[in-house]
Amino acid sequence: CALPISPTPPTPPSKRFARLVTSPVARRLAVSKIGRAGILLAAALGLLVVGGSSLSRNLVIWLHAQKPYQLSFRDIELVPEPPKWIRPGRLGLLEEVRDGRVALDRFSMADLNLDLLLNDFRRNPWIARAERAAKTYPNKVSIQLVYFEPVAIVQTERDGRKFSVDRDGTVLRFGDLDIDQAGPLVEIIVAKPRDEPKPGLAWPGDADDSRMPKVDPQFRLLTAAKLAGFFKQKLIAEGTTSPAFVPERIVAQHDKAIFVQMKDKSFVLWKSLSNPDSPGEPTDSEKWNRLIAKAKSEGGLRLKKGEYIDFTTDGVVTKRFDGT
Protein backbone atom coordinates (compact mmCIF):
# COMPACT_ATOMS: atom_id res chain seq x y z
CA CYS A 1 0.00 0.00 0.00
CA ALA A 2 1.11 3.41 -0.67
CA LEU A 3 2.75 5.29 2.09
CA PRO A 4 1.06 8.52 3.12
CA ILE A 5 2.82 11.67 1.88
CA SER A 6 3.67 14.09 4.66
CA PRO A 7 3.06 17.76 3.90
CA THR A 8 6.16 19.86 3.19
CA PRO A 9 7.04 21.95 6.24
CA PRO A 10 7.08 25.73 5.64
CA THR A 11 10.40 27.28 4.69
CA PRO A 12 11.77 29.40 7.52
CA PRO A 13 12.44 32.99 6.60
CA SER A 14 15.92 33.75 5.36
CA LYS A 15 18.31 35.08 7.99
CA ARG A 16 20.69 36.60 5.49
CA PHE A 17 19.60 40.21 6.14
CA ALA A 18 18.22 39.65 9.61
CA ARG A 19 21.10 41.51 11.27
CA LEU A 20 20.32 44.64 9.23
CA VAL A 21 16.70 44.79 10.25
CA THR A 22 16.18 46.63 13.53
CA SER A 23 13.33 45.85 15.73
CA PRO A 24 10.85 48.67 16.38
CA VAL A 25 12.15 49.05 19.92
CA ALA A 26 15.76 49.25 18.78
CA ARG A 27 14.85 51.88 16.12
CA ARG A 28 13.24 54.10 18.73
CA LEU A 29 16.32 53.83 20.94
CA ALA A 30 18.61 54.82 18.03
CA VAL A 31 16.59 57.96 17.24
CA SER A 32 16.64 58.96 20.90
CA LYS A 33 20.41 58.60 21.04
CA ILE A 34 20.85 60.68 17.89
CA GLY A 35 18.68 63.45 19.36
CA ARG A 36 20.68 63.57 22.56
CA ALA A 37 23.88 63.63 20.60
CA GLY A 38 22.59 66.55 18.52
CA ILE A 39 21.68 68.50 21.65
CA LEU A 40 25.08 67.86 23.14
CA LEU A 41 26.75 68.90 19.89
CA ALA A 42 24.72 72.13 19.71
CA ALA A 43 25.57 72.92 23.31
CA ALA A 44 29.23 72.30 22.64
CA LEU A 45 29.13 74.57 19.59
CA GLY A 46 27.36 77.28 21.63
CA LEU A 47 29.99 77.13 24.33
CA LEU A 48 32.65 77.27 21.67
CA VAL A 49 31.08 80.38 20.09
CA VAL A 50 30.57 82.14 23.43
CA GLY A 51 33.99 81.21 24.63
CA GLY A 52 35.53 82.26 21.35
CA SER A 53 33.71 85.61 21.42
CA SER A 54 34.77 86.26 24.99
CA LEU A 55 38.28 85.21 24.15
CA SER A 56 38.23 87.53 21.13
CA ARG A 57 37.04 90.50 23.21
CA ASN A 58 39.61 89.83 25.88
CA LEU A 59 42.27 89.56 23.22
CA VAL A 60 41.26 92.93 21.71
CA ILE A 61 41.23 94.59 25.15
CA TRP A 62 44.61 93.11 25.98
CA LEU A 63 45.98 94.15 22.61
CA HIS A 64 44.76 97.74 22.92
CA ALA A 65 46.18 97.97 26.42
CA GLN A 66 49.63 97.42 25.03
CA LYS A 67 51.96 100.41 24.67
CA PRO A 68 51.63 100.87 20.87
CA TYR A 69 47.86 101.49 21.33
CA GLN A 70 48.25 104.03 24.15
CA LEU A 71 47.78 107.73 23.42
CA SER A 72 48.47 110.89 25.40
CA PHE A 73 45.72 113.53 25.35
CA ARG A 74 48.27 116.16 24.35
CA ASP A 75 49.03 114.14 21.20
CA ILE A 76 45.51 114.50 19.78
CA GLU A 77 45.75 116.13 16.36
CA LEU A 78 43.70 119.33 15.88
CA VAL A 79 42.71 120.00 12.26
CA PRO A 80 43.46 122.77 11.61
CA GLU A 81 45.83 123.92 14.34
CA PRO A 82 44.47 126.75 16.54
CA PRO A 83 44.97 130.16 14.86
CA LYS A 84 47.65 132.44 16.24
CA TRP A 85 45.19 134.79 17.92
CA ILE A 86 44.37 132.04 20.48
CA ARG A 87 47.16 132.70 22.95
CA PRO A 88 47.13 129.29 24.75
CA GLY A 89 47.89 127.52 21.45
CA ARG A 90 47.33 123.84 20.76
CA LEU A 91 48.65 122.46 24.05
CA GLY A 92 46.83 125.05 26.13
CA LEU A 93 43.58 124.38 24.30
CA LEU A 94 43.95 120.62 24.80
CA GLU A 95 44.63 121.11 28.49
CA GLU A 96 41.47 123.22 28.82
CA VAL A 97 39.43 120.50 27.11
CA ARG A 98 40.96 117.80 29.35
CA ASP A 99 39.94 119.97 32.33
CA GLY A 100 42.33 118.31 34.78
CA ARG A 101 40.86 114.82 34.41
CA VAL A 102 43.76 112.52 35.22
CA ALA A 103 42.08 109.55 33.53
CA LEU A 104 42.37 111.33 30.19
CA ASP A 105 46.06 112.11 30.53
CA ARG A 106 46.87 108.83 28.83
CA PHE A 107 44.30 106.38 27.50
CA SER A 108 43.77 103.37 25.27
CA MET A 109 42.30 103.64 21.81
CA ALA A 110 39.87 100.87 22.82
CA ASP A 111 38.44 103.02 25.66
CA LEU A 112 38.02 106.25 23.68
CA ASN A 113 34.45 107.33 22.90
CA LEU A 114 34.63 109.76 19.96
CA ASP A 115 31.16 111.25 20.57
CA LEU A 116 32.05 112.16 24.16
CA LEU A 117 35.35 113.58 22.99
CA LEU A 118 33.57 115.83 20.46
CA ASN A 119 31.24 117.09 23.21
CA ASP A 120 34.25 117.99 25.36
CA PHE A 121 35.66 120.12 22.54
CA ARG A 122 32.30 121.77 21.80
CA ARG A 123 32.15 123.10 25.35
CA ASN A 124 35.34 125.12 24.86
CA PRO A 125 34.54 128.84 24.29
CA TRP A 126 37.08 129.10 21.45
CA ILE A 127 35.51 126.25 19.46
CA ALA A 128 32.71 127.27 17.10
CA ARG A 129 32.15 123.71 15.85
CA ALA A 130 33.71 120.31 16.46
CA GLU A 131 32.71 118.58 13.26
CA ARG A 132 34.32 115.13 13.21
CA ALA A 133 36.62 112.88 15.20
CA ALA A 134 38.50 109.93 13.72
CA LYS A 135 40.74 107.11 14.93
CA THR A 136 43.71 105.89 12.94
CA TYR A 137 45.28 102.79 14.42
CA PRO A 138 47.40 102.08 16.26
CA ASN A 139 47.37 105.36 18.25
CA LYS A 140 46.28 108.46 16.33
CA VAL A 141 43.18 110.58 16.96
CA SER A 142 42.28 113.68 14.92
CA ILE A 143 39.56 116.28 15.52
CA GLN A 144 38.24 118.61 12.81
CA LEU A 145 37.46 122.01 14.35
CA VAL A 146 36.15 125.44 13.39
CA TYR A 147 37.36 128.26 15.64
CA PHE A 148 35.74 131.57 16.54
CA GLU A 149 37.41 134.55 14.86
CA PRO A 150 37.49 137.89 16.71
CA VAL A 151 36.42 140.95 14.71
CA ALA A 152 36.15 143.60 17.43
CA ILE A 153 37.08 144.61 20.95
CA VAL A 154 33.96 145.58 22.89
CA GLN A 155 34.21 148.24 25.59
CA THR A 156 31.25 148.91 27.87
CA GLU A 157 30.31 152.56 28.21
CA ARG A 158 30.28 153.01 31.99
CA ASP A 159 32.88 150.70 33.49
CA GLY A 160 35.25 150.47 30.51
CA ARG A 161 35.52 146.67 30.70
CA LYS A 162 36.77 144.99 27.55
CA PHE A 163 35.57 141.89 25.77
CA SER A 164 35.97 140.42 22.31
CA VAL A 165 33.30 139.19 19.92
CA ASP A 166 33.07 137.42 16.60
CA ARG A 167 30.95 138.66 13.68
CA ASP A 168 27.83 136.95 15.10
CA GLY A 169 28.12 138.65 18.50
CA THR A 170 29.54 135.61 20.31
CA VAL A 171 31.58 136.62 23.35
CA LEU A 172 35.22 135.49 23.27
CA ARG A 173 37.76 135.33 26.09
CA PHE A 174 39.57 138.64 25.95
CA GLY A 175 42.40 137.43 28.22
CA ASP A 176 43.25 134.62 25.81
CA LEU A 177 43.28 136.90 22.77
CA ASP A 178 46.59 137.82 21.15
CA ILE A 179 45.55 141.17 19.67
CA ASP A 180 48.71 141.50 17.57
CA GLN A 181 47.87 138.25 15.77
CA ALA A 182 44.12 138.87 15.39
CA GLY A 183 44.31 141.24 12.43
CA PRO A 184 42.63 144.66 12.29
CA LEU A 185 40.07 144.83 15.13
CA VAL A 186 37.58 147.68 15.41
CA GLU A 187 36.54 148.89 18.86
CA ILE A 188 32.82 148.78 19.67
CA ILE A 189 31.35 151.06 22.36
CA VAL A 190 28.15 149.68 23.92
CA ALA A 191 26.03 150.25 27.01
CA LYS A 192 26.85 148.03 29.96
CA PRO A 193 24.60 144.95 29.90
CA ARG A 194 22.78 143.83 33.04
CA ASP A 195 23.95 140.22 32.65
CA GLU A 196 27.62 139.32 32.61
CA PRO A 197 28.83 138.47 29.07
CA LYS A 198 29.97 134.84 29.07
CA PRO A 199 32.58 133.44 26.65
CA GLY A 200 31.10 131.11 24.08
CA LEU A 201 27.61 132.62 24.37
CA ALA A 202 25.84 135.47 22.58
CA TRP A 203 26.12 138.98 23.97
CA PRO A 204 23.36 139.46 26.59
CA GLY A 205 20.33 141.50 25.61
CA ASP A 206 19.24 143.19 28.86
CA ALA A 207 19.90 146.88 29.53
CA ASP A 208 21.82 147.82 32.67
CA ASP A 209 19.22 150.10 34.31
CA SER A 210 15.59 151.23 34.20
CA ARG A 211 16.07 153.21 30.97
CA MET A 212 14.55 150.56 28.75
CA PRO A 213 16.04 151.26 25.31
CA LYS A 214 13.92 151.39 22.21
CA VAL A 215 16.38 149.14 20.42
CA ASP A 216 17.55 146.02 22.22
CA PRO A 217 21.26 146.17 23.23
CA GLN A 218 21.82 142.69 21.82
CA PHE A 219 20.54 143.84 18.42
CA ARG A 220 22.79 146.91 18.53
CA LEU A 221 25.82 144.81 19.41
CA LEU A 222 25.00 142.22 16.74
CA THR A 223 24.62 144.97 14.11
CA ALA A 224 27.95 146.50 15.16
CA ALA A 225 29.70 143.09 15.19
CA LYS A 226 28.59 142.30 11.64
CA LEU A 227 29.82 145.73 10.58
CA ALA A 228 33.16 145.12 12.32
CA GLY A 229 33.47 141.83 10.43
CA PHE A 230 32.85 143.69 7.17
CA PHE A 231 35.53 146.29 8.02
CA LYS A 232 38.06 143.60 8.96
CA GLN A 233 37.51 141.81 5.66
CA LYS A 234 37.92 145.06 3.71
CA LEU A 235 41.05 146.16 5.57
CA ILE A 236 42.72 142.77 5.08
CA ALA A 237 41.79 142.62 1.38
CA GLU A 238 42.64 146.22 0.48
CA GLY A 239 45.37 147.03 2.98
CA THR A 240 44.35 150.69 3.25
CA THR A 241 46.75 152.89 5.20
CA SER A 242 45.27 156.40 5.08
CA PRO A 243 43.57 157.34 8.39
CA ALA A 244 40.49 158.36 6.40
CA PHE A 245 40.21 154.77 5.15
CA VAL A 246 40.56 153.02 8.53
CA PRO A 247 37.52 152.57 10.82
CA GLU A 248 38.70 152.85 14.42
CA ARG A 249 35.55 152.76 16.53
CA ILE A 250 31.90 151.79 16.18
CA VAL A 251 29.67 153.78 18.53
CA ALA A 252 26.66 151.57 19.26
CA GLN A 253 25.34 152.52 22.71
CA HIS A 254 22.57 154.81 21.42
CA ASP A 255 19.12 153.81 20.23
CA LYS A 256 18.81 155.93 17.11
CA ALA A 257 21.93 155.24 15.07
CA ILE A 258 25.29 153.56 14.77
CA PHE A 259 28.21 155.90 14.05
CA VAL A 260 31.67 154.93 12.83
CA GLN A 261 34.67 156.99 13.89
CA MET A 262 37.53 156.83 11.43
CA LYS A 263 41.17 156.93 12.46
CA ASP A 264 41.34 160.62 11.42
CA LYS A 265 38.54 161.26 14.02
CA SER A 266 35.89 161.86 11.34
CA PHE A 267 32.39 160.55 12.17
CA VAL A 268 30.19 158.67 9.69
CA LEU A 269 26.53 157.88 10.29
CA TRP A 270 26.58 154.30 9.08
CA LYS A 271 23.16 152.96 9.99
CA SER A 272 19.91 154.39 11.30
CA LEU A 273 18.35 152.08 13.89
CA SER A 274 14.95 153.76 13.77
CA ASN A 275 14.47 152.62 10.16
CA PRO A 276 17.36 150.30 9.25
CA ASP A 277 15.66 148.75 6.21
CA SER A 278 14.38 151.91 4.56
CA PRO A 279 13.94 151.73 0.76
CA GLY A 280 17.03 152.76 -1.16
CA GLU A 281 19.38 152.22 1.80
CA PRO A 282 22.87 151.61 0.33
CA THR A 283 24.63 148.39 1.22
CA ASP A 284 27.76 148.33 3.39
CA SER A 285 29.90 147.81 0.28
CA GLU A 286 28.28 150.76 -1.49
CA LYS A 287 28.83 153.00 1.54
CA TRP A 288 32.45 151.90 1.82
CA ASN A 289 33.15 152.60 -1.86
CA ARG A 290 31.52 156.04 -1.67
CA LEU A 291 33.49 156.91 1.44
CA ILE A 292 36.79 155.85 -0.14
CA ALA A 293 35.97 157.76 -3.34
CA LYS A 294 35.22 160.96 -1.38
CA ALA A 295 38.43 160.66 0.67
CA LYS A 296 40.53 160.07 -2.44
CA SER A 297 39.00 162.92 -4.42
CA GLU A 298 39.28 165.45 -1.57
CA GLY A 299 42.52 164.28 -0.01
CA GLY A 300 40.69 163.08 3.09
CA LEU A 301 37.21 163.45 4.54
CA ARG A 302 37.93 167.05 5.58
CA LEU A 303 35.15 167.54 8.11
CA LYS A 304 34.83 170.55 10.38
CA LYS A 305 34.17 170.30 14.09
CA GLY A 306 30.60 169.11 14.75
CA GLU A 307 30.14 167.65 11.27
CA TYR A 308 29.58 164.08 10.18
CA ILE A 309 29.02 162.19 6.93
CA ASP A 310 25.69 160.66 5.98
CA PHE A 311 24.65 158.60 2.98
CA THR A 312 21.77 159.29 0.61
CA THR A 313 20.28 156.85 -1.88
CA ASP A 314 22.87 157.85 -4.46
CA GLY A 315 25.60 159.85 -2.77
CA VAL A 316 27.34 161.28 0.32
CA VAL A 317 26.38 164.43 2.24
CA THR A 318 27.85 166.37 5.15
CA LYS A 319 25.61 167.20 8.14
CA ARG A 320 26.01 168.73 11.58
CA PHE A 321 25.23 167.09 14.91
CA ASP A 322 23.10 170.09 15.88
CA GLY A 323 20.73 169.28 13.00
CA THR A 324 21.78 172.06 10.65
Coordinates of C-alpha atoms in Angstrom, one line a residue:
C1 CA 0.0 0.0 0.0
A2 CA 1.1 3.4 -0.7
L3 CA 2.8 5.3 2.1
P4 CA 1.1 8.5 3.1
I5 CA 2.8 11.7 1.9
S6 CA 3.7 14.1 4.7
P7 CA 3.1 17.8 3.9
T8 CA 6.2 19.9 3.2
P9 CA 7.0 22.0 6.2
P10 CA 7.1 25.7 5.6
T11 CA 10.4 27.3 4.7
P12 CA 11.8 29.4 7.5
P13 CA 12.4 33.0 6.6
S14 CA 15.9 33.8 5.4
K15 CA 18.3 35.1 8.0
R16 CA 20.7 36.6 5.5
F17 CA 19.6 40.2 6.1
A18 CA 18.2 39.7 9.6
R19 CA 21.1 41.5 11.3
L20 CA 20.3 44.6 9.2
V21 CA 16.7 44.8 10.3
T22 CA 16.2 46.6 13.5
S23 CA 13.3 45.9 15.7
P24 CA 10.8 48.7 16.4
V25 CA 12.1 49.1 19.9
A26 CA 15.8 49.2 18.8
R27 CA 14.8 51.9 16.1
R28 CA 13.2 54.1 18.7
L29 CA 16.3 53.8 20.9
A30 CA 18.6 54.8 18.0
V31 CA 16.6 58.0 17.2
S32 CA 16.6 59.0 20.9
K33 CA 20.4 58.6 21.0
I34 CA 20.8 60.7 17.9
G35 CA 18.7 63.5 19.4
R36 CA 20.7 63.6 22.6
A37 CA 23.9 63.6 20.6
G38 CA 22.6 66.5 18.5
I39 CA 21.7 68.5 21.7
L40 CA 25.1 67.9 23.1
L41 CA 26.7 68.9 19.9
A42 CA 24.7 72.1 19.7
A43 CA 25.6 72.9 23.3
A44 CA 29.2 72.3 22.6
L45 CA 29.1 74.6 19.6
G46 CA 27.4 77.3 21.6
L47 CA 30.0 77.1 24.3
L48 CA 32.7 77.3 21.7
V49 CA 31.1 80.4 20.1
V50 CA 30.6 82.1 23.4
G51 CA 34.0 81.2 24.6
G52 CA 35.5 82.3 21.3
S53 CA 33.7 85.6 21.4
S54 CA 34.8 86.3 25.0
L55 CA 38.3 85.2 24.1
S56 CA 38.2 87.5 21.1
R57 CA 37.0 90.5 23.2
N58 CA 39.6 89.8 25.9
L59 CA 42.3 89.6 23.2
V60 CA 41.3 92.9 21.7
I61 CA 41.2 94.6 25.1
W62 CA 44.6 93.1 26.0
L63 CA 46.0 94.2 22.6
H64 CA 44.8 97.7 22.9
A65 CA 46.2 98.0 26.4
Q66 CA 49.6 97.4 25.0
K67 CA 52.0 100.4 24.7
P68 CA 51.6 100.9 20.9
Y69 CA 47.9 101.5 21.3
Q70 CA 48.2 104.0 24.2
L71 CA 47.8 107.7 23.4
S72 CA 48.5 110.9 25.4
F73 CA 45.7 113.5 25.4
R74 CA 48.3 116.2 24.4
D75 CA 49.0 114.1 21.2
I76 CA 45.5 114.5 19.8
E77 CA 45.7 116.1 16.4
L78 CA 43.7 119.3 15.9
V79 CA 42.7 120.0 12.3
P80 CA 43.5 122.8 11.6
E81 CA 45.8 123.9 14.3
P82 CA 44.5 126.7 16.5
P83 CA 45.0 130.2 14.9
K84 CA 47.7 132.4 16.2
W85 CA 45.2 134.8 17.9
I86 CA 44.4 132.0 20.5
R87 CA 47.2 132.7 22.9
P88 CA 47.1 129.3 24.8
G89 CA 47.9 127.5 21.4
R90 CA 47.3 123.8 20.8
L91 CA 48.7 122.5 24.0
G92 CA 46.8 125.1 26.1
L93 CA 43.6 124.4 24.3
L94 CA 43.9 120.6 24.8
E95 CA 44.6 121.1 28.5
E96 CA 41.5 123.2 28.8
V97 CA 39.4 120.5 27.1
R98 CA 41.0 117.8 29.3
D99 CA 39.9 120.0 32.3
G100 CA 42.3 118.3 34.8
R101 CA 40.9 114.8 34.4
V102 CA 43.8 112.5 35.2
A103 CA 42.1 109.6 33.5
L104 CA 42.4 111.3 30.2
D105 CA 46.1 112.1 30.5
R106 CA 46.9 108.8 28.8
F107 CA 44.3 106.4 27.5
S108 CA 43.8 103.4 25.3
M109 CA 42.3 103.6 21.8
A110 CA 39.9 100.9 22.8
D111 CA 38.4 103.0 25.7
L112 CA 38.0 106.2 23.7
N113 CA 34.4 107.3 22.9
L114 CA 34.6 109.8 20.0
D115 CA 31.2 111.2 20.6
L116 CA 32.1 112.2 24.2
L117 CA 35.4 113.6 23.0
L118 CA 33.6 115.8 20.5
N119 CA 31.2 117.1 23.2
D120 CA 34.2 118.0 25.4
F121 CA 35.7 120.1 22.5
R122 CA 32.3 121.8 21.8
R123 CA 32.2 123.1 25.3
N124 CA 35.3 125.1 24.9
P125 CA 34.5 128.8 24.3
W126 CA 37.1 129.1 21.4
I127 CA 35.5 126.2 19.5
A128 CA 32.7 127.3 17.1
R129 CA 32.1 123.7 15.8
A130 CA 33.7 120.3 16.5
E131 CA 32.7 118.6 13.3
R132 CA 34.3 115.1 13.2
A133 CA 36.6 112.9 15.2
A134 CA 38.5 109.9 13.7
K135 CA 40.7 107.1 14.9
T136 CA 43.7 105.9 12.9
Y137 CA 45.3 102.8 14.4
P138 CA 47.4 102.1 16.3
N139 CA 47.4 105.4 18.3
K140 CA 46.3 108.5 16.3
V141 CA 43.2 110.6 17.0
S142 CA 42.3 113.7 14.9
I143 CA 39.6 116.3 15.5
Q144 CA 38.2 118.6 12.8
L145 CA 37.5 122.0 14.3
V146 CA 36.2 125.4 13.4
Y147 CA 37.4 128.3 15.6
F148 CA 35.7 131.6 16.5
E149 CA 37.4 134.6 14.9
P150 CA 37.5 137.9 16.7
V151 CA 36.4 140.9 14.7
A152 CA 36.1 143.6 17.4
I153 CA 37.1 144.6 21.0
V154 CA 34.0 145.6 22.9
Q155 CA 34.2 148.2 25.6
T156 CA 31.2 148.9 27.9
E157 CA 30.3 152.6 28.2
R158 CA 30.3 153.0 32.0
D159 CA 32.9 150.7 33.5
G160 CA 35.2 150.5 30.5
R161 CA 35.5 146.7 30.7
K162 CA 36.8 145.0 27.5
F163 CA 35.6 141.9 25.8
S164 CA 36.0 140.4 22.3
V165 CA 33.3 139.2 19.9
D166 CA 33.1 137.4 16.6
R167 CA 31.0 138.7 13.7
D168 CA 27.8 136.9 15.1
G169 CA 28.1 138.6 18.5
T170 CA 29.5 135.6 20.3
V171 CA 31.6 136.6 23.4
L172 CA 35.2 135.5 23.3
R173 CA 37.8 135.3 26.1
F174 CA 39.6 138.6 26.0
G175 CA 42.4 137.4 28.2
D176 CA 43.3 134.6 25.8
L177 CA 43.3 136.9 22.8
D178 CA 46.6 137.8 21.1
I179 CA 45.6 141.2 19.7
D180 CA 48.7 141.5 17.6
Q181 CA 47.9 138.2 15.8
A182 CA 44.1 138.9 15.4
G183 CA 44.3 141.2 12.4
P184 CA 42.6 144.7 12.3
L185 CA 40.1 144.8 15.1
V186 CA 37.6 147.7 15.4
E187 CA 36.5 148.9 18.9
I188 CA 32.8 148.8 19.7
I189 CA 31.4 151.1 22.4
V190 CA 28.1 149.7 23.9
A191 CA 26.0 150.2 27.0
K192 CA 26.9 148.0 30.0
P193 CA 24.6 145.0 29.9
R194 CA 22.8 143.8 33.0
D195 CA 23.9 140.2 32.7
E196 CA 27.6 139.3 32.6
P197 CA 28.8 138.5 29.1
K198 CA 30.0 134.8 29.1
P199 CA 32.6 133.4 26.7
G200 CA 31.1 131.1 24.1
L201 CA 27.6 132.6 24.4
A202 CA 25.8 135.5 22.6
W203 CA 26.1 139.0 24.0
P204 CA 23.4 139.5 26.6
G205 CA 20.3 141.5 25.6
D206 CA 19.2 143.2 28.9
A207 CA 19.9 146.9 29.5
D208 CA 21.8 147.8 32.7
D209 CA 19.2 150.1 34.3
S210 CA 15.6 151.2 34.2
R211 CA 16.1 153.2 31.0
M212 CA 14.6 150.6 28.7
P213 CA 16.0 151.3 25.3
K214 CA 13.9 151.4 22.2
V215 CA 16.4 149.1 20.4
D216 CA 17.6 146.0 22.2
P217 CA 21.3 146.2 23.2
Q218 CA 21.8 142.7 21.8
F219 CA 20.5 143.8 18.4
R220 CA 22.8 146.9 18.5
L221 CA 25.8 144.8 19.4
L222 CA 25.0 142.2 16.7
T223 CA 24.6 145.0 14.1
A224 CA 28.0 146.5 15.2
A225 CA 29.7 143.1 15.2
K226 CA 28.6 142.3 11.6
L227 CA 29.8 145.7 10.6
A228 CA 33.2 145.1 12.3
G229 CA 33.5 141.8 10.4
F230 CA 32.8 143.7 7.2
F231 CA 35.5 146.3 8.0
K232 CA 38.1 143.6 9.0
Q233 CA 37.5 141.8 5.7
K234 CA 37.9 145.1 3.7
L235 CA 41.0 146.2 5.6
I236 CA 42.7 142.8 5.1
A237 CA 41.8 142.6 1.4
E238 CA 42.6 146.2 0.5
G239 CA 45.4 147.0 3.0
T240 CA 44.3 150.7 3.2
T241 CA 46.8 152.9 5.2
S242 CA 45.3 156.4 5.1
P243 CA 43.6 157.3 8.4
A244 CA 40.5 158.4 6.4
F245 CA 40.2 154.8 5.1
V246 CA 40.6 153.0 8.5
P247 CA 37.5 152.6 10.8
E248 CA 38.7 152.9 14.4
R249 CA 35.6 152.8 16.5
I250 CA 31.9 151.8 16.2
V251 CA 29.7 153.8 18.5
A252 CA 26.7 151.6 19.3
Q253 CA 25.3 152.5 22.7
H254 CA 22.6 154.8 21.4
D255 CA 19.1 153.8 20.2
K256 CA 18.8 155.9 17.1
A257 CA 21.9 155.2 15.1
I258 CA 25.3 153.6 14.8
F259 CA 28.2 155.9 14.0
V260 CA 31.7 154.9 12.8
Q261 CA 34.7 157.0 13.9
M262 CA 37.5 156.8 11.4
K263 CA 41.2 156.9 12.5
D264 CA 41.3 160.6 11.4
K265 CA 38.5 161.3 14.0
S266 CA 35.9 161.9 11.3
F267 CA 32.4 160.6 12.2
V268 CA 30.2 158.7 9.7
L269 CA 26.5 157.9 10.3
W270 CA 26.6 154.3 9.1
K271 CA 23.2 153.0 10.0
S272 CA 19.9 154.4 11.3
L273 CA 18.3 152.1 13.9
S274 CA 14.9 153.8 13.8
N275 CA 14.5 152.6 10.2
P276 CA 17.4 150.3 9.2
D277 CA 15.7 148.7 6.2
S278 CA 14.4 151.9 4.6
P279 CA 13.9 151.7 0.8
G280 CA 17.0 152.8 -1.2
E281 CA 19.4 152.2 1.8
P282 CA 22.9 151.6 0.3
T283 CA 24.6 148.4 1.2
D284 CA 27.8 148.3 3.4
S285 CA 29.9 147.8 0.3
E286 CA 28.3 150.8 -1.5
K287 CA 28.8 153.0 1.5
W288 CA 32.5 151.9 1.8
N289 CA 33.1 152.6 -1.9
R290 CA 31.5 156.0 -1.7
L291 CA 33.5 156.9 1.4
I292 CA 36.8 155.9 -0.1
A293 CA 36.0 157.8 -3.3
K294 CA 35.2 161.0 -1.4
A295 CA 38.4 160.7 0.7
K296 CA 40.5 160.1 -2.4
S297 CA 39.0 162.9 -4.4
E298 CA 39.3 165.5 -1.6
G299 CA 42.5 164.3 0.0
G300 CA 40.7 163.1 3.1
L301 CA 37.2 163.4 4.5
R302 CA 37.9 167.1 5.6
L303 CA 35.1 167.5 8.1
K304 CA 34.8 170.6 10.4
K305 CA 34.2 170.3 14.1
G306 CA 30.6 169.1 14.8
E307 CA 30.1 167.7 11.3
Y308 CA 29.6 164.1 10.2
I309 CA 29.0 162.2 6.9
D310 CA 25.7 160.7 6.0
F311 CA 24.6 158.6 3.0
T312 CA 21.8 159.3 0.6
T313 CA 20.3 156.9 -1.9
D314 CA 22.9 157.8 -4.5
G315 CA 25.6 159.8 -2.8
V316 CA 27.3 161.3 0.3
V317 CA 26.4 164.4 2.2
T318 CA 27.9 166.4 5.2
K319 CA 25.6 167.2 8.1
R320 CA 26.0 168.7 11.6
F321 CA 25.2 167.1 14.9
D322 CA 23.1 170.1 15.9
G323 CA 20.7 169.3 13.0
T324 CA 21.8 172.1 10.7

